[in-house]
Amino acid sequence: MRYKRNVKSDILSSTLLLFFTFVALIVANSSYDWLYNKIIFGNKFFRFPLNEFINDFLMFFFFLNVGLEIKENILYGNLSSLKKASFPVVGSIGGVVVPALIFLAINFNTDYMEGFCIPISTDIAFAIGVFYIFKNYINPQAKLFLLTLAVVDDLISILVIAVFFTENINKIYILMSLVVLLILVVANKFFHVENIFYYILGGIVLWYFVKLSNIHPTISGILLAISIPSKSYTKGKSVLEKLQDKLVPFTNYIVIPLFAFVNSGVSLNINADFYSMQRLYFGILFGLAIGKPLGITSFTYIFTKLKLVKPPEKLDFYSVFLVSLIAGIGFTMSIFMCDLTFSYDFELINTCKLAILSSCVLSIILTSFFIFIHRFSISNKYSKNKIKLLNGKFN
């Protein structure tokens, strides 16, 4: 029996994420902003400020969870065959390429072009939470499409981190990281070790060496997922399933809300500096809220017309379009990318986060608007047909 996403868990996670986002926004824009900054930048955990401890260490567990979900989808789920994977993968590629192109077009010839990776991601927890708000108006088949889309998005984002956010790589620590990974893989494949503590402990050692190698340490979560046994060598649940059972509550209820709290304290005071960064702001906003739905819908539609992919049964393109609007919510991964890209400039990070928050709001508004228009047109059509039937009876 494979691990299944829990609806209540996703909704609660989204609620907590929203709550801590609003708390951070309110405190950061009040007279207590000094306290917020002291909590985030002043408190030390293992010699790291709180924001670094969460973004670099706790997010390791988030990425491990993402890695396990990707692995499960590749082995057993919607990415396990070309037929199953082709439609959402094409949609995801469109949802990455078009936002990146929109961002680059708006920020062409500026110092912000390296931020192209910020609007390419979809936040799984947030997007699923919004999906359930509108679930009565969207084809249920679209949920699976959204989940697969977000998983592929995460995979692409991880590849971007691995390629573009490595500098001055320390080869000795890279070699040590690979040795640790090899030990974990051998323990799985040859010695059939099924002890969760063994893999977590090995993963923390792996995290430490990856951090020292100057590759972003959260990548170690994905590497660790590779070594986790996906099937049980004895009867019962596999280590992958057991680990997901433990990680999902931890990441959904603790890591993601904490991440939201330390990264959402955006100053809403628009000053002169903001106007010099408008292109960065609108590149992210339009990339996520416009580029995502445009890329996902156009790529899936064109490739379907060319008969290169086939949509799942009972999934219509109106539902694909609504899901693509929800996919414009890139909160967690987009903020993570923002911190990686512009770590050297607080004002740029603040502008990016403001754009990401704005795109979340705009995506929800656009989804609501198109659902209203669709329902209004159906209601209007129904009324006209009823009038015609009544006229026919009287005549």
Tab-separated table of N, CA and C in Angstrom, residues 88-243:
chain	number	residue	atom	x	y	z
A	88	PRO	N	1.176	15.837	-17.621
A	88	PRO	CA	1.592	16.794	-16.593
A	88	PRO	C	3.029	17.290	-16.751
A	89	VAL	N	3.925	16.444	-17.289
A	89	VAL	CA	5.310	16.871	-17.493
A	89	VAL	C	5.381	17.985	-18.530
A	90	VAL	N	4.637	17.819	-19.634
A	90	VAL	CA	4.579	18.869	-20.664
A	90	VAL	C	4.016	20.153	-20.062
A	91	GLY	N	2.952	20.010	-19.258
A	91	GLY	CA	2.362	21.177	-18.603
A	91	GLY	C	3.348	21.853	-17.676
A	92	SER	N	4.089	21.055	-16.923
A	92	SER	CA	5.068	21.604	-15.990
A	92	SER	C	6.200	22.321	-16.713
A	93	ILE	N	6.654	21.743	-17.820
A	93	ILE	CA	7.712	22.400	-18.611
A	93	ILE	C	7.227	23.763	-19.113
A	94	GLY	N	5.981	23.799	-19.600
A	94	GLY	CA	5.404	25.073	-20.030
A	94	GLY	C	5.295	26.050	-18.872
A	95	GLY	N	4.956	25.518	-17.688
A	95	GLY	CA	4.812	26.338	-16.494
A	95	GLY	C	6.131	26.794	-15.909
A	96	VAL	N	7.233	26.294	-16.442
A	96	VAL	CA	8.571	26.736	-16.037
A	96	VAL	C	9.162	27.672	-17.090
A	97	VAL	N	9.043	27.273	-18.355
A	97	VAL	CA	9.654	28.024	-19.454
A	97	VAL	C	9.009	29.402	-19.639
A	98	VAL	N	7.684	29.446	-19.717
A	98	VAL	CA	6.996	30.722	-19.998
A	98	VAL	C	7.199	31.744	-18.877
A	99	PRO	N	7.032	31.386	-17.577
A	99	PRO	CA	7.318	32.366	-16.517
A	99	PRO	C	8.752	32.884	-16.556
A	100	ALA	N	9.708	31.979	-16.826
A	100	ALA	CA	11.115	32.394	-16.898
A	100	ALA	C	11.327	33.374	-18.053
A	101	LEU	N	10.695	33.102	-19.211
A	101	LEU	CA	10.825	33.994	-20.376
A	101	LEU	C	10.181	35.358	-20.117
A	102	ILE	N	9.016	35.348	-19.453
A	102	ILE	CA	8.345	36.615	-19.117
A	102	ILE	C	9.225	37.437	-18.178
A	103	PHE	N	9.794	36.769	-17.174
A	103	PHE	CA	10.675	37.466	-16.242
A	103	PHE	C	11.882	38.052	-16.972
A	104	LEU	N	12.515	37.254	-17.827
A	104	LEU	CA	13.706	37.705	-18.551
A	104	LEU	C	13.373	38.844	-19.520
A	105	ALA	N	12.192	38.777	-20.148
A	105	ALA	CA	11.777	39.844	-21.074
A	105	ALA	C	11.586	41.166	-20.324
A	106	ILE	N	10.954	41.110	-19.155
A	106	ILE	CA	10.709	42.325	-18.368
A	106	ILE	C	12.008	42.866	-17.766
A	107	ASN	N	12.912	41.964	-17.415
A	107	ASN	CA	14.154	42.378	-16.752
A	107	ASN	C	15.373	42.324	-17.666
A	108	PHE	N	15.116	42.341	-18.971
A	108	PHE	CA	16.219	42.263	-19.937
A	108	PHE	C	17.193	43.426	-19.741
A	109	ASN	N	18.464	43.106	-19.731
A	109	ASN	CA	19.521	44.112	-19.606
A	109	ASN	C	19.550	44.802	-18.238
A	110	THR	N	19.050	44.127	-17.210
A	110	THR	CA	19.139	44.660	-15.850
A	110	THR	C	20.019	43.740	-15.009
A	111	ASP	N	20.238	44.137	-13.751
A	111	ASP	CA	21.033	43.304	-12.842
A	111	ASP	C	20.209	42.210	-12.184
A	112	TYR	N	18.927	42.123	-12.587
A	112	TYR	CA	18.015	41.183	-11.917
A	112	TYR	C	17.774	39.901	-12.710
A	113	MET	N	18.431	39.742	-13.848
A	113	MET	CA	18.134	38.621	-14.740
A	113	MET	C	18.358	37.258	-14.080
A	114	GLU	N	19.263	37.206	-13.103
A	114	GLU	CA	19.530	35.938	-12.410
A	114	GLU	C	18.325	35.465	-11.602
A	115	GLY	N	17.331	36.338	-11.431
A	115	GLY	CA	16.130	35.963	-10.687
A	115	GLY	C	15.097	35.215	-11.512
A	116	PHE	N	15.468	34.759	-12.716
A	116	PHE	CA	14.528	34.039	-13.596
A	116	PHE	C	13.950	32.796	-12.941
A	117	CYS	N	14.694	32.233	-11.969
A	117	CYS	CA	14.263	30.977	-11.325
A	117	CYS	C	13.185	31.198	-10.261
A	118	ILE	N	12.936	32.447	-9.862
A	118	ILE	CA	11.987	32.708	-8.779
A	118	ILE	C	10.542	32.379	-9.181
A	119	PRO	N	10.080	32.745	-10.396
A	119	PRO	CA	8.672	32.478	-10.730
A	119	PRO	C	8.385	31.130	-11.387
A	120	ILE	N	9.293	30.158	-11.253
A	120	ILE	CA	9.090	28.896	-11.984
A	120	ILE	C	8.433	27.805	-11.136
A	121	SER	N	8.253	28.038	-9.817
A	121	SER	CA	7.817	26.958	-8.930
A	121	SER	C	6.366	27.092	-8.469
A	122	THR	N	5.796	25.961	-8.088
A	122	THR	CA	4.451	25.918	-7.493
A	122	THR	C	4.568	25.374	-6.072
A	123	ASP	N	3.898	26.028	-5.125
A	123	ASP	CA	3.901	25.574	-3.743
A	123	ASP	C	2.835	24.480	-3.581
A	124	ILE	N	3.266	23.241	-3.318
A	124	ILE	CA	2.327	22.108	-3.245
A	124	ILE	C	1.284	22.323	-2.151
A	125	ALA	N	1.745	22.589	-0.918
A	125	ALA	CA	0.816	22.701	0.220
A	125	ALA	C	-0.182	23.834	0.025
A	126	PHE	N	0.319	25.000	-0.359
A	126	PHE	CA	-0.531	26.169	-0.544
A	126	PHE	C	-1.522	25.936	-1.686
A	127	ALA	N	-1.024	25.421	-2.810
A	127	ALA	CA	-1.868	25.196	-3.992
A	127	ALA	C	-2.977	24.183	-3.709
A	128	ILE	N	-2.627	23.094	-3.011
A	128	ILE	CA	-3.637	22.083	-2.683
A	128	ILE	C	-4.691	22.665	-1.740
A	129	GLY	N	-4.238	23.490	-0.788
A	129	GLY	CA	-5.182	24.148	0.118
A	129	GLY	C	-6.171	25.024	-0.628
A	130	VAL	N	-5.683	25.789	-1.604
A	130	VAL	CA	-6.553	26.647	-2.422
A	130	VAL	C	-7.468	25.791	-3.293
A	131	PHE	N	-6.927	24.678	-3.812
A	131	PHE	CA	-7.745	23.772	-4.628
A	131	PHE	C	-8.977	23.313	-3.850
A	132	TYR	N	-8.794	22.987	-2.568
A	132	TYR	CA	-9.917	22.505	-1.762
A	132	TYR	C	-10.927	23.606	-1.437
A	133	ILE	N	-10.479	24.853	-1.495
A	133	ILE	CA	-11.428	25.964	-1.330
A	133	ILE	C	-12.417	25.975	-2.499
A	134	PHE	N	-11.891	25.674	-3.700
A	134	PHE	CA	-12.708	25.712	-4.920
A	134	PHE	C	-13.116	24.323	-5.407
A	135	LYS	N	-12.952	23.300	-4.584
A	135	LYS	CA	-13.118	21.909	-5.043
A	135	LYS	C	-14.503	21.611	-5.603
A	136	ASN	N	-15.529	22.337	-5.143
A	136	ASN	CA	-16.889	22.105	-5.644
A	136	ASN	C	-17.098	22.639	-7.060
A	137	TYR	N	-16.139	23.412	-7.544
A	137	TYR	CA	-16.286	24.041	-8.861
A	137	TYR	C	-15.239	23.555	-9.870
A	138	ILE	N	-14.374	22.615	-9.436
A	138	ILE	CA	-13.319	22.111	-10.311
A	138	ILE	C	-13.441	20.596	-10.419
A	139	ASN	N	-13.198	20.080	-11.604
A	139	ASN	CA	-13.207	18.638	-11.850
A	139	ASN	C	-12.266	17.932	-10.860
A	140	PRO	N	-12.751	16.934	-10.106
A	140	PRO	CA	-11.911	16.227	-9.125
A	140	PRO	C	-10.649	15.620	-9.745
A	141	GLN	N	-10.729	15.273	-11.048
A	141	GLN	CA	-9.570	14.696	-11.738
A	141	GLN	C	-8.401	15.676	-11.798
A	142	ALA	N	-8.712	16.974	-11.659
A	142	ALA	CA	-7.680	18.006	-11.779
A	142	ALA	C	-6.728	18.009	-10.590
A	143	LYS	N	-7.162	17.448	-9.467
A	143	LYS	CA	-6.307	17.425	-8.268
A	143	LYS	C	-5.035	16.620	-8.522
A	144	LEU	N	-5.194	15.447	-9.135
A	144	LEU	CA	-4.052	14.587	-9.440
A	144	LEU	C	-3.111	15.285	-10.416
A	145	PHE	N	-3.695	15.989	-11.382
A	145	PHE	CA	-2.897	16.741	-12.350
A	145	PHE	C	-2.087	17.822	-11.636
A	146	LEU	N	-2.720	18.546	-10.704
A	146	LEU	CA	-2.042	19.608	-9.948
A	146	LEU	C	-0.898	19.041	-9.112
A	147	LEU	N	-1.150	17.907	-8.435
A	147	LEU	CA	-0.124	17.283	-7.605
A	147	LEU	C	1.096	16.882	-8.432
A	148	THR	N	0.846	16.224	-9.565
A	148	THR	CA	1.946	15.776	-10.425
A	148	THR	C	2.693	16.968	-10.992
A	149	LEU	N	1.943	17.985	-11.373
A	149	LEU	CA	2.521	19.230	-11.896
A	149	LEU	C	3.478	19.838	-10.882
A	150	ALA	N	3.026	19.931	-9.627
A	150	ALA	CA	3.829	20.538	-8.561
A	150	ALA	C	5.068	19.711	-8.256
A	151	VAL	N	4.935	18.383	-8.308
A	151	VAL	CA	6.071	17.493	-8.050
A	151	VAL	C	7.149	17.685	-9.119
A	152	VAL	N	6.745	17.732	-10.387
A	152	VAL	CA	7.696	17.944	-11.490
A	152	VAL	C	8.321	19.334	-11.381
A	153	ASP	N	7.511	20.331	-11.005
A	153	ASP	CA	8.017	21.684	-10.764
A	153	ASP	C	9.140	21.677	-9.733
A	154	ASP	N	8.901	20.952	-8.643
A	154	ASP	CA	9.904	20.868	-7.578
A	154	ASP	C	11.185	20.224	-8.082
A	155	LEU	N	11.023	19.177	-8.891
A	155	LEU	CA	12.180	18.487	-9.447
A	155	LEU	C	13.011	19.435	-10.315
A	156	ILE	N	12.344	20.222	-11.152
A	156	ILE	CA	13.040	21.189	-12.008
A	156	ILE	C	13.725	22.257	-11.156
A	157	SER	N	13.030	22.734	-10.119
A	157	SER	CA	13.600	23.744	-9.220
A	157	SER	C	14.853	23.222	-8.526
A	158	ILE	N	14.812	21.952	-8.120
A	158	ILE	CA	15.970	21.333	-7.456
A	158	ILE	C	17.155	21.265	-8.416
A	159	LEU	N	16.879	20.927	-9.677
A	159	LEU	CA	17.945	20.899	-10.689
A	159	LEU	C	18.537	22.285	-10.895
A	160	VAL	N	17.679	23.309	-10.866
A	160	VAL	CA	18.146	24.694	-11.002
A	160	VAL	C	19.060	25.058	-9.841
A	161	ILE	N	18.666	24.682	-8.608
A	161	ILE	CA	19.495	24.952	-7.426
A	161	ILE	C	20.852	24.271	-7.573
A	162	ALA	N	20.825	23.008	-8.010
A	162	ALA	CA	22.061	22.231	-8.140
A	162	ALA	C	23.000	22.825	-9.193
A	163	VAL	N	22.436	23.374	-10.274
A	163	VAL	CA	23.254	23.890	-11.381
A	163	VAL	C	23.712	25.323	-11.142
A	164	PHE	N	22.802	26.185	-10.671
A	164	PHE	CA	23.089	27.619	-10.622
A	164	PHE	C	23.526	28.147	-9.259
A	165	PHE	N	23.342	27.363	-8.197
A	165	PHE	CA	23.677	27.881	-6.872
A	165	PHE	C	24.802	27.087	-6.215
A	166	THR	N	25.820	26.816	-6.989
A	166	THR	CA	27.033	26.198	-6.467
A	166	THR	C	28.215	27.067	-6.870
A	167	GLU	N	29.043	27.416	-5.904
A	167	GLU	CA	30.212	28.239	-6.221
A	167	GLU	C	31.386	27.809	-5.352
A	168	ASN	N	32.585	27.905	-5.936
A	168	ASN	CA	33.800	27.532	-5.200
A	168	ASN	C	33.643	26.170	-4.519
A	169	ILE	N	33.244	25.192	-5.319
A	169	ILE	CA	32.983	23.855	-4.765
A	169	ILE	C	34.252	23.256	-4.167
A	170	ASN	N	34.107	22.757	-2.949
A	170	ASN	CA	35.212	22.089	-2.271
A	170	ASN	C	35.168	20.601	-2.637
A	171	LYS	N	36.110	20.178	-3.450
A	171	LYS	CA	36.095	18.820	-3.997
A	171	LYS	C	36.273	17.751	-2.927
A	172	ILE	N	37.022	18.073	-1.875
A	172	ILE	CA	37.250	17.086	-0.805
A	172	ILE	C	35.933	16.758	-0.111
A	173	TYR	N	35.161	17.812	0.218
A	173	TYR	CA	33.890	17.586	0.906
A	173	TYR	C	32.834	16.987	-0.022
A	174	ILE	N	32.934	17.294	-1.317
A	174	ILE	CA	32.051	16.647	-2.295
A	174	ILE	C	32.317	15.147	-2.288
A	175	LEU	N	33.581	14.775	-2.287
A	175	LEU	CA	33.971	13.358	-2.274
A	175	LEU	C	33.475	12.686	-0.994
A	176	MET	N	33.604	13.376	0.143
A	176	MET	CA	33.147	12.819	1.414
A	176	MET	C	31.621	12.652	1.418
A	177	SER	N	30.926	13.605	0.792
A	177	SER	CA	29.461	13.519	0.679
A	177	SER	C	29.066	12.292	-0.129
A	178	LEU	N	29.789	12.063	-1.235
A	178	LEU	CA	29.499	10.910	-2.091
A	178	LEU	C	29.786	9.598	-1.371
A	179	VAL	N	30.824	9.590	-0.534
A	179	VAL	CA	31.156	8.382	0.247
A	179	VAL	C	30.016	8.074	1.214
A	180	VAL	N	29.510	9.092	1.914
A	180	VAL	CA	28.393	8.907	2.853
A	180	VAL	C	27.161	8.389	2.105
A	181	LEU	N	26.869	9.001	0.936
A	181	LEU	CA	25.729	8.567	0.134
A	181	LEU	C	25.889	7.119	-0.308
A	182	LEU	N	27.099	6.748	-0.713
A	182	LEU	CA	27.378	5.373	-1.142
A	182	LEU	C	27.160	4.389	0.005
A	183	ILE	N	27.600	4.755	1.200
A	183	ILE	CA	27.403	3.896	2.389
A	183	ILE	C	25.915	3.668	2.637
A	184	LEU	N	25.123	4.733	2.501
A	184	LEU	CA	23.679	4.627	2.711
A	184	LEU	C	23.015	3.739	1.648
A	185	VAL	N	23.442	3.906	0.404
A	185	VAL	CA	22.891	3.099	-0.693
A	185	VAL	C	23.254	1.621	-0.505
A	186	VAL	N	24.502	1.356	-0.138
A	186	VAL	CA	24.963	-0.031	0.095
A	186	VAL	C	24.179	-0.660	1.248
A	187	ALA	N	23.950	0.129	2.303
A	187	ALA	CA	23.177	-0.362	3.448
A	187	ALA	C	21.777	-0.777	3.028
A	188	ASN	N	21.223	-0.057	2.076
A	188	ASN	CA	19.882	-0.372	1.567
A	188	ASN	C	19.914	-1.591	0.654
A	189	LYS	N	20.736	-1.526	-0.376
A	189	LYS	CA	20.693	-2.532	-1.442
A	189	LYS	C	21.314	-3.880	-1.060
A	190	PHE	N	22.372	-3.847	-0.244
A	190	PHE	CA	23.096	-5.096	0.042
A	190	PHE	C	22.853	-5.637	1.450
A	191	PHE	N	22.666	-4.730	2.407
A	191	PHE	CA	22.473	-5.185	3.790
A	191	PHE	C	21.022	-5.052	4.252
A	192	HIS	N	20.178	-4.511	3.377
A	192	HIS	CA	18.738	-4.402	3.624
A	192	HIS	C	18.414	-3.733	4.971
A	193	VAL	N	19.148	-2.668	5.268
A	193	VAL	CA	18.915	-1.922	6.515
A	193	VAL	C	17.593	-1.174	6.408
A	194	GLU	N	16.730	-1.343	7.404
A	194	GLU	CA	15.420	-0.684	7.383
A	194	GLU	C	15.183	0.146	8.650
A	195	ASN	N	16.268	0.635	9.213
A	195	ASN	CA	16.194	1.457	10.411
A	195	ASN	C	16.134	2.938	10.024
A	196	ILE	N	15.020	3.605	10.341
A	196	ILE	CA	14.833	5.015	9.971
A	196	ILE	C	15.910	5.890	10.604
A	197	PHE	N	16.224	5.635	11.878
A	197	PHE	CA	17.223	6.447	12.590
A	197	PHE	C	18.564	6.399	11.870
A	198	TYR	N	18.927	5.227	11.342
A	198	TYR	CA	20.195	5.076	10.616
A	198	TYR	C	20.247	6.031	9.421
A	199	TYR	N	19.167	6.092	8.651
A	199	TYR	CA	19.144	6.939	7.453
A	199	TYR	C	19.092	8.424	7.807
A	200	ILE	N	18.358	8.778	8.871
A	200	ILE	CA	18.295	10.185	9.278
A	200	ILE	C	19.657	10.652	9.789
A	201	LEU	N	20.287	9.833	10.617
A	201	LEU	CA	21.621	10.166	11.135
A	201	LEU	C	22.621	10.300	9.989
A	202	GLY	N	22.579	9.328	9.057
A	202	GLY	CA	23.447	9.395	7.876
A	202	GLY	C	23.143	10.627	7.037
A	203	GLY	N	21.853	10.991	6.967
A	203	GLY	CA	21.435	12.168	6.199
A	203	GLY	C	21.955	13.456	6.793
A	204	ILE	N	22.007	13.534	8.128
A	204	ILE	CA	22.531	14.739	8.794
A	204	ILE	C	24.042	14.870	8.549
A	205	VAL	N	24.743	13.738	8.580
A	205	VAL	CA	26.173	13.748	8.240
A	205	VAL	C	26.353	14.189	6.789
A	206	LEU	N	25.506	13.668	5.920
A	206	LEU	CA	25.528	14.054	4.501
A	206	LEU	C	25.271	15.552	4.361
A	207	TRP	N	24.272	16.076	5.087
A	207	TRP	CA	23.959	17.515	5.077
A	207	TRP	C	25.187	18.336	5.450
A	208	TYR	N	25.898	17.903	6.487
A	208	TYR	CA	27.060	18.634	6.992
A	208	TYR	C	28.155	18.723	5.927
A	209	PHE	N	28.444	17.603	5.269
A	209	PHE	CA	29.502	17.600	4.258
A	209	PHE	C	29.087	18.381	3.007
A	210	VAL	N	27.810	18.284	2.638
A	210	VAL	CA	27.325	19.049	1.473
A	210	VAL	C	27.421	20.552	1.752
A	211	LYS	N	27.079	20.956	2.976
A	211	LYS	CA	27.186	22.373	3.350
A	211	LYS	C	28.639	22.846	3.265
A	212	LEU	N	29.558	22.031	3.774
A	212	LEU	CA	30.972	22.400	3.737
A	212	LEU	C	31.524	22.420	2.312
A	213	SER	N	30.867	21.712	1.396
A	213	SER	CA	31.335	21.663	0.003
A	213	SER	C	30.932	22.900	-0.791
A	214	ASN	N	30.090	23.778	-0.160
A	214	ASN	CA	29.591	25.024	-0.779
A	214	ASN	C	28.470	24.803	-1.782
A	215	ILE	N	27.886	23.597	-1.794
A	215	ILE	CA	26.631	23.365	-2.507
A	215	ILE	C	25.526	23.619	-1.490
A	216	HIS	N	24.392	24.136	-1.939
A	216	HIS	CA	23.366	24.449	-0.951
A	216	HIS	C	22.973	23.168	-0.215
A	217	PRO	N	23.010	23.188	1.139
A	217	PRO	CA	22.850	21.944	1.922
A	217	PRO	C	21.506	21.248	1.774
A	218	THR	N	20.455	21.968	1.367
A	218	THR	CA	19.141	21.317	1.232
A	218	THR	C	19.145	20.257	0.128
A	219	ILE	N	20.085	20.354	-0.810
A	219	ILE	CA	20.208	19.331	-1.863
A	219	ILE	C	20.452	17.953	-1.240
A	220	SER	N	21.066	17.945	-0.051
A	220	SER	CA	21.341	16.662	0.621
A	220	SER	C	20.053	15.907	0.939
A	221	GLY	N	18.939	16.635	1.111
A	221	GLY	CA	17.651	15.974	1.348
A	221	GLY	C	17.230	15.135	0.157
A	222	ILE	N	17.451	15.671	-1.041
A	222	ILE	CA	17.129	14.934	-2.277
A	222	ILE	C	18.061	13.738	-2.429
A	223	LEU	N	19.354	13.944	-2.144
A	223	LEU	CA	20.324	12.849	-2.248
A	223	LEU	C	19.977	11.725	-1.276
A	224	LEU	N	19.584	12.097	-0.058
A	224	LEU	CA	19.215	11.090	0.940
A	224	LEU	C	18.013	10.276	0.472
A	225	ALA	N	17.051	10.934	-0.174
A	225	ALA	CA	15.848	10.237	-0.665
A	225	ALA	C	16.209	9.117	-1.636
A	226	ILE	N	17.299	9.303	-2.389
A	226	ILE	CA	17.744	8.276	-3.335
A	226	ILE	C	18.076	6.973	-2.608
A	227	SER	N	18.650	7.098	-1.410
A	227	SER	CA	19.121	5.905	-0.682
A	227	SER	C	18.037	5.220	0.144
A	228	ILE	N	16.887	5.855	0.317
A	228	ILE	CA	15.839	5.307	1.179
A	228	ILE	C	15.167	4.095	0.520
A	229	PRO	N	15.053	2.972	1.224
A	229	PRO	CA	14.393	1.780	0.651
A	229	PRO	C	12.932	2.067	0.293
A	230	SER	N	12.565	1.784	-0.946
A	230	SER	CA	11.206	2.050	-1.412
A	230	SER	C	10.292	0.837	-1.272
A	231	LYS	N	10.878	-0.300	-0.934
A	231	LYS	CA	10.062	-1.495	-0.683
A	231	LYS	C	10.603	-2.196	0.555
A	232	SER	N	9.726	-2.887	1.226
A	232	SER	CA	10.111	-3.552	2.469
A	232	SER	C	10.746	-4.907	2.173
A	233	TYR	N	11.857	-5.176	2.838
A	233	TYR	CA	12.504	-6.478	2.696
A	233	TYR	C	11.848	-7.503	3.627
A	234	THR	N	11.041	-7.004	4.542
A	234	THR	CA	10.215	-7.856	5.393
A	234	THR	C	8.768	-7.460	5.143
A	235	LYS	N	7.835	-8.116	5.773
A	235	LYS	CA	6.439	-7.751	5.570
A	235	LYS	C	6.142	-6.438	6.293
A	236	GLY	N	5.284	-5.635	5.687
A	236	GLY	CA	4.916	-4.360	6.300
A	236	GLY	C	5.274	-3.183	5.421
A	237	LYS	N	5.225	-1.995	6.006
A	237	LYS	CA	5.511	-0.767	5.263
A	237	LYS	C	6.999	-0.639	4.975
A	238	SER	N	7.310	0.013	3.852
A	238	SER	CA	8.705	0.278	3.520
A	238	SER	C	9.211	1.456	4.352
A	239	VAL	N	10.527	1.642	4.360
A	239	VAL	CA	11.119	2.789	5.067
A	239	VAL	C	10.615	4.082	4.446
A	240	LEU	N	10.452	4.095	3.124
A	240	LEU	CA	9.953	5.286	2.432
A	240	LEU	C	8.585	5.690	2.981
A	241	GLU	N	7.681	4.723	3.112
A	241	GLU	CA	6.332	5.014	3.620
A	241	GLU	C	6.359	5.434	5.084
A	242	LYS	N	7.148	4.727	5.892
A	242	LYS	CA	7.246	5.056	7.316
A	242	LYS	C	7.809	6.465	7.507
A	243	LEU	N	8.825	6.782	6.699
A	243	LEU	CA	9.453	8.096	6.804
A	243	LEU	C	8.494	9.203	6.375
